[in-house]
PDB file of C-alpha atoms in Angstrom:
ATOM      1  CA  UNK A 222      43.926 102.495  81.755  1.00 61.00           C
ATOM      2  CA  UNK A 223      47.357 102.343  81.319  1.00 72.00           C
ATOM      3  CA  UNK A 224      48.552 104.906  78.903  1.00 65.00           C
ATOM      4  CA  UNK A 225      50.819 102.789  77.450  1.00 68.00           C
ATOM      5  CA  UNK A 226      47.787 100.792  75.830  1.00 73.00           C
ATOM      6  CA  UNK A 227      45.357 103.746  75.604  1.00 71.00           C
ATOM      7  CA  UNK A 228      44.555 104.361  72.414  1.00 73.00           C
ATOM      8  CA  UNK A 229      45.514 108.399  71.331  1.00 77.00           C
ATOM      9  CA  UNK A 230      43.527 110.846  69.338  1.00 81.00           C
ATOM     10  CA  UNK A 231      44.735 110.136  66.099  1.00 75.00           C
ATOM     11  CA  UNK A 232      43.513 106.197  66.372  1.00 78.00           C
ATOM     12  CA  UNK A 233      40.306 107.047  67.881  1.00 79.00           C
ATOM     13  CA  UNK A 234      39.030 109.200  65.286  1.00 78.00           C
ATOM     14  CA  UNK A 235      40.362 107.063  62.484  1.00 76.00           C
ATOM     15  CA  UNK A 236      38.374 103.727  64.416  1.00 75.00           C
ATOM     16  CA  UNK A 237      35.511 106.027  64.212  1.00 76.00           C
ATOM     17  CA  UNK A 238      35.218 106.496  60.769  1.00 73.00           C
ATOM     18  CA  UNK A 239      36.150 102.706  59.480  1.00 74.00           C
ATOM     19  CA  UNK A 240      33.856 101.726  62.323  1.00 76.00           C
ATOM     20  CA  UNK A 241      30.698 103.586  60.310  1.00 75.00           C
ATOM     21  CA  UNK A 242      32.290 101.811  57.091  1.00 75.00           C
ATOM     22  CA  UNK A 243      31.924  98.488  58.641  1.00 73.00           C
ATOM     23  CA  UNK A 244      28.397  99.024  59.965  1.00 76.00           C
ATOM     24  CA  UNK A 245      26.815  99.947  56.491  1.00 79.00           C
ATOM     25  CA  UNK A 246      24.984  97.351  54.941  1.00 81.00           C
ATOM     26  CA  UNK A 247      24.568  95.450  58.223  1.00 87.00           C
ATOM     27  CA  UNK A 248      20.760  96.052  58.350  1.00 91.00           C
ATOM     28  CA  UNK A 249      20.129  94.127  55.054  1.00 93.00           C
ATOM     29  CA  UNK A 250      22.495  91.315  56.539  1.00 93.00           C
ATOM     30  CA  UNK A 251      20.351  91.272  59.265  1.00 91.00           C
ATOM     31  CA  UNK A 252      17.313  90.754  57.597  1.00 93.00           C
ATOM     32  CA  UNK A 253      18.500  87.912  55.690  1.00 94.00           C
ATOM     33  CA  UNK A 254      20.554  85.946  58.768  1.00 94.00           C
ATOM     34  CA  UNK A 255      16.521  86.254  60.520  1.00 92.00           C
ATOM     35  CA  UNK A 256      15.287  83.265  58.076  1.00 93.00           C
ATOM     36  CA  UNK A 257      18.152  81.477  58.903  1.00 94.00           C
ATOM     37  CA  UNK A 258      17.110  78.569  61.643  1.00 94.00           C
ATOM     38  CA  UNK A 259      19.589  79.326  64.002  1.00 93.00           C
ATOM     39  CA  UNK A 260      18.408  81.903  66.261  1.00 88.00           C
ATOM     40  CA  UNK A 261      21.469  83.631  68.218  1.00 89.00           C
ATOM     41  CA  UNK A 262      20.121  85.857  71.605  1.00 88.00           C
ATOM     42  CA  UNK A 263      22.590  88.132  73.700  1.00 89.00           C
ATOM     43  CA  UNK A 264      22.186  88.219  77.146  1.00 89.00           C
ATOM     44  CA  UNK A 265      24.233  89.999  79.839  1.00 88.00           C
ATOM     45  CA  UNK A 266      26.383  87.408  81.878  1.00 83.00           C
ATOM     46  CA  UNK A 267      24.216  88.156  84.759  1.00 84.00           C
ATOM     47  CA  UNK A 268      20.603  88.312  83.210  1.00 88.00           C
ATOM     48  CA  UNK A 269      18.393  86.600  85.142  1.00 84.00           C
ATOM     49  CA  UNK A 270      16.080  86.225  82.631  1.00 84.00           C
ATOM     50  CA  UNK A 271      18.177  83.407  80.807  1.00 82.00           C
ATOM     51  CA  UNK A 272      16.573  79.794  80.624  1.00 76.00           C
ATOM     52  CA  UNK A 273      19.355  77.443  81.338  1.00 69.00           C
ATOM     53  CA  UNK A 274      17.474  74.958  79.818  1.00 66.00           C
ATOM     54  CA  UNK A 275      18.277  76.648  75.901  1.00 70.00           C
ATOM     55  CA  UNK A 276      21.593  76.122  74.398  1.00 85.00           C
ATOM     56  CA  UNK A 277      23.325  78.604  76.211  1.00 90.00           C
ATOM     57  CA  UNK A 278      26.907  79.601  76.476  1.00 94.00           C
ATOM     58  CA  UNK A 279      29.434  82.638  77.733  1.00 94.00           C
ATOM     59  CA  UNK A 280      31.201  83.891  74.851  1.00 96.00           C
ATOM     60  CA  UNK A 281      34.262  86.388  75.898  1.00 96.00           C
ATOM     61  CA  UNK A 282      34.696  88.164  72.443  1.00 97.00           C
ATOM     62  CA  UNK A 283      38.180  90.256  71.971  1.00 98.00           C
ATOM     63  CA  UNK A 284      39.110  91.714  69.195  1.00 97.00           C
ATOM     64  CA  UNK A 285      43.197  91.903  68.227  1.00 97.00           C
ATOM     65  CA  UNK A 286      45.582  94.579  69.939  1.00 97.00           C
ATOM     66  CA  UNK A 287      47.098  96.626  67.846  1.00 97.00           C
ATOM     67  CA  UNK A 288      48.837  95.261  64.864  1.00 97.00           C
ATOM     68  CA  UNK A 289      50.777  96.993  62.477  1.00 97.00           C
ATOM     69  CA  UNK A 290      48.848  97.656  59.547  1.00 97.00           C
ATOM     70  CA  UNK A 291      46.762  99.916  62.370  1.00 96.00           C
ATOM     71  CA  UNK A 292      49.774 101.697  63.376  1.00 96.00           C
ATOM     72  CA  UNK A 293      50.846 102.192  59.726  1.00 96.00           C
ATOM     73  CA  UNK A 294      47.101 103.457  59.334  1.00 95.00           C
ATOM     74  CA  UNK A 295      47.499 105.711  62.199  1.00 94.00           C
ATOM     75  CA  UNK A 296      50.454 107.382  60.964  1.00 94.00           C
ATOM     76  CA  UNK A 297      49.134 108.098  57.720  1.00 94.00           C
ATOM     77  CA  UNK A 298      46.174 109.711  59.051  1.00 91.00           C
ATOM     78  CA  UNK A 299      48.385 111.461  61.404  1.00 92.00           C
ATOM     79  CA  UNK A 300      50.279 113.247  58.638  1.00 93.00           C
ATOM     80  CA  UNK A 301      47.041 114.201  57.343  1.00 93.00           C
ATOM     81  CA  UNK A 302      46.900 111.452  54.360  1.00 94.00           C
ATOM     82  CA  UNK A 303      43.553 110.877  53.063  1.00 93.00           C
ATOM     83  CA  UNK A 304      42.478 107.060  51.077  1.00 93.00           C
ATOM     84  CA  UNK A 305      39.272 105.684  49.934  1.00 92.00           C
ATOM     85  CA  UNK A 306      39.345 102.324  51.178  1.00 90.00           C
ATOM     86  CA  UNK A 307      39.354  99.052  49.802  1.00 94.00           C
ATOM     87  CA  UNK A 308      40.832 101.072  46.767  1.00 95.00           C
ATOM     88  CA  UNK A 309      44.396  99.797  45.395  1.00 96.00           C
ATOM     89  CA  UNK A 310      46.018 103.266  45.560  1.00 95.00           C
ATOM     90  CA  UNK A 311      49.460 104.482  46.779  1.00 94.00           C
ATOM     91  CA  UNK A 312      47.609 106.428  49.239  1.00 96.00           C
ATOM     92  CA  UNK A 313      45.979 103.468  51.382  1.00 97.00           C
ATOM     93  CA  UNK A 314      48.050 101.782  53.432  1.00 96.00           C
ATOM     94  CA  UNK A 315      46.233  98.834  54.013  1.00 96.00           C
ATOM     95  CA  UNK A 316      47.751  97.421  50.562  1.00 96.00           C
ATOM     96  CA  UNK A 317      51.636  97.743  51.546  1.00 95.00           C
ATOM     97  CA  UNK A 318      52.631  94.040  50.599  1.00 95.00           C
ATOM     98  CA  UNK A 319      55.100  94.820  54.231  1.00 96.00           C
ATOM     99  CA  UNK A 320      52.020  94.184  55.996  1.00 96.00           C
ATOM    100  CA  UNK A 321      50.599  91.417  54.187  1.00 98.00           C
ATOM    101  CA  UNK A 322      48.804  89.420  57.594  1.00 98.00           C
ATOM    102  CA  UNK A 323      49.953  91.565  60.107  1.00 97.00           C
ATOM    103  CA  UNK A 324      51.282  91.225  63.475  1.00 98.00           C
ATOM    104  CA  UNK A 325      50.996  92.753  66.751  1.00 98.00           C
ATOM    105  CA  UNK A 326      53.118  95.571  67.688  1.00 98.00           C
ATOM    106  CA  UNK A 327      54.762  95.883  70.849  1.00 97.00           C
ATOM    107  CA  UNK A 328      51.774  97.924  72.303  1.00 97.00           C
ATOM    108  CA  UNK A 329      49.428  95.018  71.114  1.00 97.00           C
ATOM    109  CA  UNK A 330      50.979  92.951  72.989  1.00 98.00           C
ATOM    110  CA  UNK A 331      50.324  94.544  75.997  1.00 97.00           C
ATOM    111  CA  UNK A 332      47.150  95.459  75.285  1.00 97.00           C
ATOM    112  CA  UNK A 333      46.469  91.372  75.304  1.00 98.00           C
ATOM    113  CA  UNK A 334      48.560  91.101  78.078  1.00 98.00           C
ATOM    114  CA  UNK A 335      46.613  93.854  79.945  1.00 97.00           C
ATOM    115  CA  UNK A 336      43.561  91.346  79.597  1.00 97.00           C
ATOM    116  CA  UNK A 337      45.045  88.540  81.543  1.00 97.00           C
ATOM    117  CA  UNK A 338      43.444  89.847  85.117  1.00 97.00           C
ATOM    118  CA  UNK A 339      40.333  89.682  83.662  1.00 95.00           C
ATOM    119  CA  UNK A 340      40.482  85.700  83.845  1.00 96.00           C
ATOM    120  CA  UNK A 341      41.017  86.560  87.517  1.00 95.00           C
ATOM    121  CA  UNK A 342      37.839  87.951  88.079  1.00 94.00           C
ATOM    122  CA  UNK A 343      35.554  85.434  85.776  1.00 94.00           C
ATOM    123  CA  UNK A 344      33.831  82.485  87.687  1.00 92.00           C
ATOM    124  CA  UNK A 345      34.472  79.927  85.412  1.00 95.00           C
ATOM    125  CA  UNK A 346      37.417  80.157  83.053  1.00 97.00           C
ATOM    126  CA  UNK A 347      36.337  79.563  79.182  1.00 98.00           C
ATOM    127  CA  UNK A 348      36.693  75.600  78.214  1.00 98.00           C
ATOM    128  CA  UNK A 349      37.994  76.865  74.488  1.00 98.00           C
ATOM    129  CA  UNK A 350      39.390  79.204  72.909  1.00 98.00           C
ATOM    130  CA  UNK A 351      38.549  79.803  69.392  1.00 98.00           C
ATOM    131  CA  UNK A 352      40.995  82.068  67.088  1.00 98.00           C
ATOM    132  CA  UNK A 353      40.878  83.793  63.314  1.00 98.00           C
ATOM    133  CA  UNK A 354      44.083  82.220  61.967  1.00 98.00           C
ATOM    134  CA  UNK A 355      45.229  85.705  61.020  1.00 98.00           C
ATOM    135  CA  UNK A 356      48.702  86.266  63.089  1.00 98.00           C
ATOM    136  CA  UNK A 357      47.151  89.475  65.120  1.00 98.00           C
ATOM    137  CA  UNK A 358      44.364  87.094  66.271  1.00 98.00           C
ATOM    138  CA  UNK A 359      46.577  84.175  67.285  1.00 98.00           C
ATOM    139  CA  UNK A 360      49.172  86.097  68.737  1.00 98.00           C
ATOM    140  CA  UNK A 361      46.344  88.189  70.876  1.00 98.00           C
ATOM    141  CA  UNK A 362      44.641  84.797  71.843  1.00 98.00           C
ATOM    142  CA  UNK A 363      47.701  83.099  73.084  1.00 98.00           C
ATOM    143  CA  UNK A 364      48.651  86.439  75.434  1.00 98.00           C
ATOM    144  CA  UNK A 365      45.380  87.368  76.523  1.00 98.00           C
ATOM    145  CA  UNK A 366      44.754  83.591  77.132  1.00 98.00           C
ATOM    146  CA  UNK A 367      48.468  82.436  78.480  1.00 98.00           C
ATOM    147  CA  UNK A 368      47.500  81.043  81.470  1.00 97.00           C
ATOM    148  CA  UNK A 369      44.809  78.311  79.706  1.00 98.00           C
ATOM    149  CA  UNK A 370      47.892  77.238  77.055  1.00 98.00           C
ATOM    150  CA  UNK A 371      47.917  73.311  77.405  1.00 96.00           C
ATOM    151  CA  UNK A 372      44.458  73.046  79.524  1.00 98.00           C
ATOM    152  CA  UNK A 373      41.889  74.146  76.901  1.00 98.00           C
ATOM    153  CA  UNK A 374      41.702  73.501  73.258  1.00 98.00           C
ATOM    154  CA  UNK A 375      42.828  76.512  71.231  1.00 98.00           C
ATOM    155  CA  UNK A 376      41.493  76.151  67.844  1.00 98.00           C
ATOM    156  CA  UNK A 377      41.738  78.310  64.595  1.00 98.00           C
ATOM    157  CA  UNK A 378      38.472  78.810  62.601  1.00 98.00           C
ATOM    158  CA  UNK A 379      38.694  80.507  59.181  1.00 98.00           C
ATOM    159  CA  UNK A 380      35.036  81.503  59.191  1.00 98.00           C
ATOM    160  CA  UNK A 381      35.989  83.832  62.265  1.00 98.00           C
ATOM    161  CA  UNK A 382      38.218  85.803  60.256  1.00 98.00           C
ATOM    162  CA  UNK A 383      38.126  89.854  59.347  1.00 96.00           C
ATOM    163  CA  UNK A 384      36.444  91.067  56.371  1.00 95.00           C
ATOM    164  CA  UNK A 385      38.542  90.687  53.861  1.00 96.00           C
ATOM    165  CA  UNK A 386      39.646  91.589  50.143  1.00 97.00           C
ATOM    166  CA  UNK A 387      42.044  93.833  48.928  1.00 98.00           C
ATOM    167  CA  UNK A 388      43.671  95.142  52.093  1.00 97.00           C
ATOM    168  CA  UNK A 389      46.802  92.375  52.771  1.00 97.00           C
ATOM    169  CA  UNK A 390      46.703  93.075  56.150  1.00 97.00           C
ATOM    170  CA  UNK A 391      43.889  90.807  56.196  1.00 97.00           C
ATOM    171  CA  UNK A 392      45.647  87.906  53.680  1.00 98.00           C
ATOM    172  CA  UNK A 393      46.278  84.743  56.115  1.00 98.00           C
ATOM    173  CA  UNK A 394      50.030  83.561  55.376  1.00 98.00           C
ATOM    174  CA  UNK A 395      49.980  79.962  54.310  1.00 98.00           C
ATOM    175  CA  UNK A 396      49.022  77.202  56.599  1.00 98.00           C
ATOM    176  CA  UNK A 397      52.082  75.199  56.981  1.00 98.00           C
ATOM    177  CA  UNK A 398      53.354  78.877  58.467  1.00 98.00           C
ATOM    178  CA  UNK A 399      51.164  79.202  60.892  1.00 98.00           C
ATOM    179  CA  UNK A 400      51.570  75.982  62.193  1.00 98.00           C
ATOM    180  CA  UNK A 401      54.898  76.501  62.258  1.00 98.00           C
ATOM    181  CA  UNK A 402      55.042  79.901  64.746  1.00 98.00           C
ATOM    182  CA  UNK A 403      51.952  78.738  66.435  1.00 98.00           C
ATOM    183  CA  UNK A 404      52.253  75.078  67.240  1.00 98.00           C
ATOM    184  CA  UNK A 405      50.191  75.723  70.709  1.00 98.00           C
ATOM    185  CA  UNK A 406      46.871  75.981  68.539  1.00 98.00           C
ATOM    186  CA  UNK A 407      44.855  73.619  66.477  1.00 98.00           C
ATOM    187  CA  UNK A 408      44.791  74.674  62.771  1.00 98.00           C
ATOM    188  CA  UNK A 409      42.776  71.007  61.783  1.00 98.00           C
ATOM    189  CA  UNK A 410      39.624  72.859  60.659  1.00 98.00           C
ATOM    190  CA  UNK A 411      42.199  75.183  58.286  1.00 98.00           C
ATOM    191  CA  UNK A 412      41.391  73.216  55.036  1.00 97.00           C
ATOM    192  CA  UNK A 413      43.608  74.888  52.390  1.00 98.00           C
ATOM    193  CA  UNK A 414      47.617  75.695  52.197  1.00 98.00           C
ATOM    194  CA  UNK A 415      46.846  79.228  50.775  1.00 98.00           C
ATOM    195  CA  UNK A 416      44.377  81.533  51.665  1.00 98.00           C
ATOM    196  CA  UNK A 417      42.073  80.572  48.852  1.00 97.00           C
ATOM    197  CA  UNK A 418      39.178  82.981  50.586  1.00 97.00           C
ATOM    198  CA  UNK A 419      41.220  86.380  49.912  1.00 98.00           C
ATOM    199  CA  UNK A 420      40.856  88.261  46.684  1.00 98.00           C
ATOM    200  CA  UNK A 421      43.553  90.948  45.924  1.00 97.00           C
ATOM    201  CA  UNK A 422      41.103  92.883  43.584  1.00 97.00           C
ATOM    202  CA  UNK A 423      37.410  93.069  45.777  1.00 97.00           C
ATOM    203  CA  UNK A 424      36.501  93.619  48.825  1.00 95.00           C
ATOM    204  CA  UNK A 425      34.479  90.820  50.611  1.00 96.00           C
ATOM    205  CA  UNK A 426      30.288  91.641  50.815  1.00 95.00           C
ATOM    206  CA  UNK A 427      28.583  92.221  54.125  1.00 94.00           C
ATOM    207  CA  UNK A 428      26.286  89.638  52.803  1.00 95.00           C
ATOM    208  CA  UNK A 429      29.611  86.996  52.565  1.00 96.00           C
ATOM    209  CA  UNK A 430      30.952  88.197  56.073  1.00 96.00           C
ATOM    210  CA  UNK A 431      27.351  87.658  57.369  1.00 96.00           C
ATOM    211  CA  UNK A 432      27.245  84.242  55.981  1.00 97.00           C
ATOM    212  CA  UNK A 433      31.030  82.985  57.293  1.00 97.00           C
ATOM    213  CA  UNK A 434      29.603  84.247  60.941  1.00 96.00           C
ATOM    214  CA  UNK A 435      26.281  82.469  60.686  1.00 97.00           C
ATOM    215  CA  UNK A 436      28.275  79.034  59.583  1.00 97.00           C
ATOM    216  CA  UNK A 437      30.590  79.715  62.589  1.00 98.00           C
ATOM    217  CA  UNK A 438      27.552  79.804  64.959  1.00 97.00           C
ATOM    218  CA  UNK A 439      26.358  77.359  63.683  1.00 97.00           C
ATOM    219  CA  UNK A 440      29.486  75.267  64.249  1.00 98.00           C
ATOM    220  CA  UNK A 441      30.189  76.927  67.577  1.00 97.00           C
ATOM    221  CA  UNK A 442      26.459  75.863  68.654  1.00 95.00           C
ATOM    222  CA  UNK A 443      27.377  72.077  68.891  1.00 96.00           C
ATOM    223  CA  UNK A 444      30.698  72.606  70.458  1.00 97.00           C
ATOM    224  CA  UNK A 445      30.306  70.630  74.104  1.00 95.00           C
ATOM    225  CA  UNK A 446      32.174  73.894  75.621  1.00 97.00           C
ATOM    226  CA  UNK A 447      29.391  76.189  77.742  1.00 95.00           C
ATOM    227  CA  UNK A 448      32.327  79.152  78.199  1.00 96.00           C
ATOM    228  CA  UNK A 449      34.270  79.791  75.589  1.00 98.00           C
ATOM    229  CA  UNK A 450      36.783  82.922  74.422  1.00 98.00           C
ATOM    230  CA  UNK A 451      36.612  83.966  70.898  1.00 98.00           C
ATOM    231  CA  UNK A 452      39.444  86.273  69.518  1.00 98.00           C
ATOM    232  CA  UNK A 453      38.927  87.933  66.207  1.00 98.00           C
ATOM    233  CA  UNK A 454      38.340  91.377  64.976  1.00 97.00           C
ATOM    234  CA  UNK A 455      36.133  94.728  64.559  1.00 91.00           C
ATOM    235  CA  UNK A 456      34.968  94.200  60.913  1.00 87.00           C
ATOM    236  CA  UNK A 457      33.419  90.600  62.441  1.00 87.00           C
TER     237      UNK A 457
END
C-alpha cells in the first residue's frame, strides 16, 4: 500500500480501541434483528453455494477515508490525551463544533481515490451507489466511484448513516447544503432540512443503530439493482 494512505501507529491503535467500543452491545442487537422477517446471509462473491434463485445481490461496502475529526482524534491521542467518549468534555475531540460533519482530508481523498482500480478488476460494475449523507461519505462515494458519476443512480440514505449523538462530527449539515456541494447525488429520500435524528446530549443505542440498518435492508432488498456500492462508516 501506498504509504501515503497507510494508516500509522498512532491511528491503528486508536481504531482498535473505538473499534471494541462499537462492537459492545452488538450481541443483544443481534438477537433481537433474528425475529425480524428479513433474513440477511453473507456470502463470499465467489461461493458456490449461493442459490441464484433467492434475492441475492453484491454489495461493495466502504467505509469513509479519513476525515478530519479522525485526524484531529489522531493527534490528540498522539500527544498522549486521554477522553471518555461520547462525554461532552474539553478533552474529546469529537465535540469541537470545527468539525461539526466532517470532511475528508487530503489523505482521504486518496485513500478513495486509491479504490478506483478496484472497479477495474470487478465483473460487473455496481448498478447504484448508495451514500450516508454525511460529507465524508459523499465525498468518499463520488471519488471512489468517479468513473460511474452520470451512469448509475447515486442516492443518499439517512438510515445508512454513523452512530450518532453527541460527537458533531457525525451531525449531517442541513439538506439544502448538501444539495448544494453535491448536486451529482440524489438526496430525495432526505426528508428533513435539519438533522432532526442527532442529539447533542446522548449517544445513539446499539439497539437504534441496529434498527436504522435493518429498515435500510429492508429498503435496499426491493431495490431492482443486483450490484450495488454502499459507502458509509465503521460504527455501521
Amino acid at each position: 500500500m501506498d504509504a501515503s494512505i497507510a494508516h500509522d501507529e498512532v491511528t491503528l491503535n486508536l481504531a482498535k480501541k473505538e473499534s471494541a467500543e462499537h462492537l459492545h452491545g452488538l450481541a443483544e442487537v443481534y438477537a433481537a434483528m433474528r425475529k425480524r422477517p428479513l433474513r440477511v446471509k453473507a456470502y463470499a462473491v465467489d461461493d458456490d453455494s449461493i442459490d441464484d434463485g433467492e434475492n441475492v445481490k453484491v454489495v461493495h461496502f466502504v467505509r469513509h477515508g479519513q476525515g478530519f475529526h479522525n485526524l484531529m482524534a489522531d493527534l490528540a491521542h498522539a500527544t498522549g490525551r486521554e477522553w471518555t467518549q461520547f462525554t461532552i468534555a474539553p478533552e474529546n475531540p469529537y465535540i469541537m463544533p470545527e468539525i461539526l460533519d466532517s470532511p475528508l482530508t487530503q489523505k482521504g481523498r486518496e485513500q478513495a481515490r486509491a479504490l478506483q482500480p478496484c472497479l477495474d478488476e470487478m465483473e460487473t460494475l455496481p448498478q447504484m451507489v448508495v451514500l450516508s449523507p454525511n460529507c465524508r461519505a459523499l465525498q468518499t462515494g463520488i471519488i471512489a466511484y468517479q468513473p460511474l458519476l452520470n451512469k448509475v443512480p447515486f442516492i443518499a440514505h439517512e438510515m445508512a448513516r454513523e452512530e450518532m449523538g453527541v460527537h458533531v462530527c457525525d451531525q449531517r449539515r442541513p439538506k439544502s447544503q448538501q444539495v448544494s456541494e453535491f448536486p451529482m447525488v440524489d438526496f430525495s429520500l432526505i426528508e428533513t432540512e435539519e438533522d432532526e435524528l442527532f442529539s447533542p446530549t446522548e449517544r445513539e443505542s446499539k439497539m437504534s443503530v441496529g434498527e436504522r440498518i435493518y429498515t435500510f435492508m429492508e429498503w435496499l432488498s426491493q431495490r431492482p439493482e443486483k450490484h450495488v456500492g454502499v459507502v458509509s462508516h465503521s460504527g455501521w
